[in-house]
Short mmCIF file of C-alpha atoms in Angstrom, two decimals:
data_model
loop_
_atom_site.label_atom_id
_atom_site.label_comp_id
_atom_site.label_asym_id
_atom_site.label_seq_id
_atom_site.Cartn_x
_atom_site.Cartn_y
_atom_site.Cartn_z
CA UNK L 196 45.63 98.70 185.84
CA UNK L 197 46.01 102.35 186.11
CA UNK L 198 49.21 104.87 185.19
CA UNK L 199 48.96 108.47 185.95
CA UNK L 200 52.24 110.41 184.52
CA UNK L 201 52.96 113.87 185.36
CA UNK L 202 49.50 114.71 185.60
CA UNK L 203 48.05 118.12 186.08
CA UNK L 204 44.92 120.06 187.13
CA UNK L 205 44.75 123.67 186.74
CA UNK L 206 41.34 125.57 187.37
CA UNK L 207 41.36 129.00 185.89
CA UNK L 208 38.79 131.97 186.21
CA UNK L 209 39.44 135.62 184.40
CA UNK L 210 41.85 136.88 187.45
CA UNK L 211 42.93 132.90 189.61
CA UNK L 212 44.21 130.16 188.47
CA UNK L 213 44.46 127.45 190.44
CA UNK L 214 46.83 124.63 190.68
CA UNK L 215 45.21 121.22 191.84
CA UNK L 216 47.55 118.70 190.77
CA UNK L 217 50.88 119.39 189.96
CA UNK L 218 53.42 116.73 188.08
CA UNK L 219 51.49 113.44 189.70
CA UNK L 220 52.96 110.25 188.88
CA UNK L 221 51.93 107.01 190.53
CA UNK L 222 50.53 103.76 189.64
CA UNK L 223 47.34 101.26 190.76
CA UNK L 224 47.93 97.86 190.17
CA UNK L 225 44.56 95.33 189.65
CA UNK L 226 43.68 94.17 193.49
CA UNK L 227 45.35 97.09 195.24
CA UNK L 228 43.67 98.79 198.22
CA UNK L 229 45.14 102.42 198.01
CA UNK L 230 44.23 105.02 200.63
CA UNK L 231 44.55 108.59 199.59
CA UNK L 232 45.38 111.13 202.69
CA UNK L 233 46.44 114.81 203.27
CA UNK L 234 44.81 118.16 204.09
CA UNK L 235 42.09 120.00 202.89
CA UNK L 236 42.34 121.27 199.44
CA UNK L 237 45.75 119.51 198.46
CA UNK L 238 44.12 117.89 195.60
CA UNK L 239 42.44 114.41 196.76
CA UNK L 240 39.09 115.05 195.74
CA UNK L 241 40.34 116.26 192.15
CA UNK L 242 42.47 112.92 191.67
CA UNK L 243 39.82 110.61 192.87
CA UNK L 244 37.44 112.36 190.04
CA UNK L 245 39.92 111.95 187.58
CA UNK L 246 41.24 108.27 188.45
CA UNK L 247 37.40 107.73 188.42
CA UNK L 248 37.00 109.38 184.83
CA UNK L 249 34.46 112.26 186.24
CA UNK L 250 37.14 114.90 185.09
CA UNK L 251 39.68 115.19 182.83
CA UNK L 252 43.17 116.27 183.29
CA UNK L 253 44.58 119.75 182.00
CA UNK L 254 47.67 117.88 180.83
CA UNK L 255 49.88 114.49 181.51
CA UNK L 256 48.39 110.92 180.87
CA UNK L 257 46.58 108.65 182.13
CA UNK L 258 46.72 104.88 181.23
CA UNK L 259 43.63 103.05 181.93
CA UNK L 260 43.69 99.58 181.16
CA UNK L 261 46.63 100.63 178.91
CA UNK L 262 44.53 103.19 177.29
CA UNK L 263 45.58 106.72 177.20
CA UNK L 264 42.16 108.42 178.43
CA UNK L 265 43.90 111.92 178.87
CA UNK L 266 42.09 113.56 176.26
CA UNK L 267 39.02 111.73 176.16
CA UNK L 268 35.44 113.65 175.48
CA UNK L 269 33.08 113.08 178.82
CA UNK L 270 30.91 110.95 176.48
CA UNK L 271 33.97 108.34 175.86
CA UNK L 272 34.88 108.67 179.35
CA UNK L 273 31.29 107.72 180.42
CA UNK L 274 31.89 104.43 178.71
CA UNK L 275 34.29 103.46 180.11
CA UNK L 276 33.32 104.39 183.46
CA UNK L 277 29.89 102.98 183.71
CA UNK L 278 31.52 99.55 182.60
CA UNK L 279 34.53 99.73 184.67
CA UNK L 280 34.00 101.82 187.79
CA UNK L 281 32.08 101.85 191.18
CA UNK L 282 31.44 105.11 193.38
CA UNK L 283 30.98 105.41 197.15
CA UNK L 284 30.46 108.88 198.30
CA UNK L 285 30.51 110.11 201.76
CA UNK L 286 26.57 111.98 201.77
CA UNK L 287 25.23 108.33 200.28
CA UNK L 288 23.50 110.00 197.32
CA UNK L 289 20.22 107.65 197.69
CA UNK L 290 17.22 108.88 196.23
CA UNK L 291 14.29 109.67 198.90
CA UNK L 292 11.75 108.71 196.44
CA UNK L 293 13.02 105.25 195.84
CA UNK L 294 13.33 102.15 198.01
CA UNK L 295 16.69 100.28 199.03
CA UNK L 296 15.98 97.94 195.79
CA UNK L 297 15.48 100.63 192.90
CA UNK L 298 17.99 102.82 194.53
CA UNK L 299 21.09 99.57 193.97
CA UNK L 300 18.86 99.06 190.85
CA UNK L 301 19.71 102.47 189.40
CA UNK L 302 22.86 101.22 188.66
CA UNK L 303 22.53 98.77 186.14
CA UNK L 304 19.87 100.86 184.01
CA UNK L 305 22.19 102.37 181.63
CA UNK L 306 23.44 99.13 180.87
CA UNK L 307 22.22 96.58 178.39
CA UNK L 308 20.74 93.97 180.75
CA UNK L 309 17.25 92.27 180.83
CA UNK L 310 15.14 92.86 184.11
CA UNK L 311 15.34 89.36 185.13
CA UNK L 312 19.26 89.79 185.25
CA UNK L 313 18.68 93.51 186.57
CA UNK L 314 17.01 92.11 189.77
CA UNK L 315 19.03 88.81 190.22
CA UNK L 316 22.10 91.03 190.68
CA UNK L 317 20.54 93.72 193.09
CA UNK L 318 19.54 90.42 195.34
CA UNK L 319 23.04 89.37 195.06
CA UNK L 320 24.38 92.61 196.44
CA UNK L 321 21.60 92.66 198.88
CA UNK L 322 22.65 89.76 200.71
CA UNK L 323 26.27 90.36 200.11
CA UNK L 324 26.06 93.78 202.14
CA UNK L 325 23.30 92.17 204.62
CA UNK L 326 21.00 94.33 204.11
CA UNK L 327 18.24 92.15 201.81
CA UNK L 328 15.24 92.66 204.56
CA UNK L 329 15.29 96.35 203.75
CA UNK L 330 14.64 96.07 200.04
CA UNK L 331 11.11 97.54 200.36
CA UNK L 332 12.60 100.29 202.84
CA UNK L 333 12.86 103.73 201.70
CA UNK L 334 16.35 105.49 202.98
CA UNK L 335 14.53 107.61 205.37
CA UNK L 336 13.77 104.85 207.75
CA UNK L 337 17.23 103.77 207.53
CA UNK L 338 19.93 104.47 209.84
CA UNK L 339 22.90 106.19 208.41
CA UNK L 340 25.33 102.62 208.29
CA UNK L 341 22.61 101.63 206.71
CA UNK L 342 22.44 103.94 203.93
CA UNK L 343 25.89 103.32 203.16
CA UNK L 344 25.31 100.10 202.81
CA UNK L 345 22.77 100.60 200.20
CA UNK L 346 25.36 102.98 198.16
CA UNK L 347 28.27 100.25 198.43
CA UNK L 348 25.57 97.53 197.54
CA UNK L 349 24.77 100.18 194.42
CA UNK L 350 28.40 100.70 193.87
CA UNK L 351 29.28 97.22 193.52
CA UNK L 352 26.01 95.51 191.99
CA UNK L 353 26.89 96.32 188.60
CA UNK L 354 30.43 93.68 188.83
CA UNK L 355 33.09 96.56 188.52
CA UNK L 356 36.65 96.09 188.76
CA UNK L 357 37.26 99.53 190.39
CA UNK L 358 35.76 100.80 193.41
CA UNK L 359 36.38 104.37 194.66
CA UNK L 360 35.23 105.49 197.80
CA UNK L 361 35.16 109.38 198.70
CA UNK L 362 35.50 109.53 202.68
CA UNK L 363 32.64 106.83 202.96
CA UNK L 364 32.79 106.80 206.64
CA UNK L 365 32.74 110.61 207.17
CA UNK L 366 28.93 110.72 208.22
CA UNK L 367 29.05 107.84 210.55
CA UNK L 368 29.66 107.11 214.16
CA UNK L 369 32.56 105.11 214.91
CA UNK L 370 31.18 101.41 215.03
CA UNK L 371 28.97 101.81 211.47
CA UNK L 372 32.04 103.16 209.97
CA UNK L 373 34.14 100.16 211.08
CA UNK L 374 31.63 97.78 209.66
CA UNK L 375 31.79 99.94 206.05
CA UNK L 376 35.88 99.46 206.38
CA UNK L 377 35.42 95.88 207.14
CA UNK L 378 33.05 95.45 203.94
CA UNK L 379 35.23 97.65 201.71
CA UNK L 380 38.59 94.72 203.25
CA UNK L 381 36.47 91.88 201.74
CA UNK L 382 35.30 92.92 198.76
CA UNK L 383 39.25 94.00 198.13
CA UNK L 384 39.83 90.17 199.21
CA UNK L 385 37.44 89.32 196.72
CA UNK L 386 39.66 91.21 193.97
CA UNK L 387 37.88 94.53 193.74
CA UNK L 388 40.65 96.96 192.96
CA UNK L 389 39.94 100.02 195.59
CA UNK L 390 40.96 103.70 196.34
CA UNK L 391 39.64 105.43 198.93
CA UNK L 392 39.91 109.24 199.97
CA UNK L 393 40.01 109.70 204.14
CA UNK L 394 41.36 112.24 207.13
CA UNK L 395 41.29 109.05 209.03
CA UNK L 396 44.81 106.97 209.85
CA UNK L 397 42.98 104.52 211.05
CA UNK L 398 40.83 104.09 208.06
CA UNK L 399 44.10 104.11 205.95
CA UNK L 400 45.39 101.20 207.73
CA UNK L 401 42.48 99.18 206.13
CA UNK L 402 44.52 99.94 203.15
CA UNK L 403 47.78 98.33 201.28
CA UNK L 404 49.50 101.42 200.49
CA UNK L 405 48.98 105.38 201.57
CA UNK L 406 49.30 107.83 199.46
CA UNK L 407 49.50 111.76 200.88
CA UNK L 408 49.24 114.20 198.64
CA UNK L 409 50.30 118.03 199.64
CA UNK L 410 49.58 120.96 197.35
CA UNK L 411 48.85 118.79 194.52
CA UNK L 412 52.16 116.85 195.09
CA UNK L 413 52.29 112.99 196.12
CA UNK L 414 54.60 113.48 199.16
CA UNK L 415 54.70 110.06 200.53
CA UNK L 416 53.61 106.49 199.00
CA UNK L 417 54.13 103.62 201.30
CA UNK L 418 53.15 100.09 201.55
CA UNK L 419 51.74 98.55 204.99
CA UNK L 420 54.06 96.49 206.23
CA UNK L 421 52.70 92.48 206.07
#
């Protein structure tokens, strides 16, 4: 599904530059479940965007769908994304102004889809993340699981192959973050591909494989054992 060969990142301002990823070389395969782990600034966040087609590399490939995307312009890359990939971030990213419907809603606008098809999928992904009596709800009188279950409803609606999730329990208590692992395991069950950024081991073992990453280095890449 997706190669990434010797892959680099280097930010550069008149006196730094800046090394984010350095030589990466792994593979995704379609229904993998792929945890991505290490410290602070050793690069997840920058391989996530690119993986996700938000960024570009500064050199290497990158095989999507056996398509060399390397090099593409953000304008090609958005093409590909908005038919192909699903995001989860960890601050939610609802808009205030907007209820739990036209928030999932948003999704689907940029693609070519009547209205009647439009809100027949947002019900879908309403029921499928149980939250379909909140439709009318605005995300302020939601609770913060909640919320995130309107972004993975949003992140999903649209019938992506690839989900990637961006620490998408980091601001939630213990139980609602459980529930978002357990809906992230089924939808992988259900053959969404995923990859998932976290600080938390036990998050990871929701995962197939772990992937740590150290100063822009994959260090490690294990399998869970069956």
């Amino acid at each position: 599904m997706l190669k990434l060969h010797d892959l680099y990142k280097v930010y550069r301002t008149d006196e730094v530059e800046t090394v984010a990823l350095n030589g990466v070389n792994f593979e995704i395969h379609a229904g993998d479940f792929v945890a991505i782990m290490g410290p602070s600034g050793c690069g997840k966040s920058t391989l996530l965007n690119i993986i996700g087609l938000l960024d570009s590399p500064s050199s290497g490939d990158y095989f999507f769908f056996d398509e060399n995307v390397a090099s593409y312009s953000e304008s090609q890359r958005s093409v590909i994304r908005k038919k192909n990939v699903g995001f989860i971030f960890q601050s939610f990213n609802l808009i205030d102004e907007l209820n739990v419907a036209e928030n999932i809603e948003l999704a689907l606008l940029y693609h070519d889809m009547p209205a009647s098809e439009r809100r027949r999928r947002v019900a879908d992904a309403m029921d499928r993340m149980g939250i379909a009596h909140r439709a009318r709800h605005m995300p302020g009188q939601l609770s913060g699981g909640q919320q995130q279950r309107v972004a993975v409803a949003r992140a999903v609606v649209g019938n992506q192959p690839l989900i990637l999730a961006d620490e998408p329990t980091g601001n939630l208590d213990s139980v609602h973050g459980q529930e978002v692992m357990e809906m992230l395991r089924s939808l992988n069950a259900d053959g969404t591909t995923i990859v998932m950024v976290t600080h938390s081991p036990a998050h990871a073992d929701y995962a197939h494989r772990t992937v740590n990453l150290f100063d822009g280095h994959v260090v490690t890449d294990s399998k869970r054992a069956a």
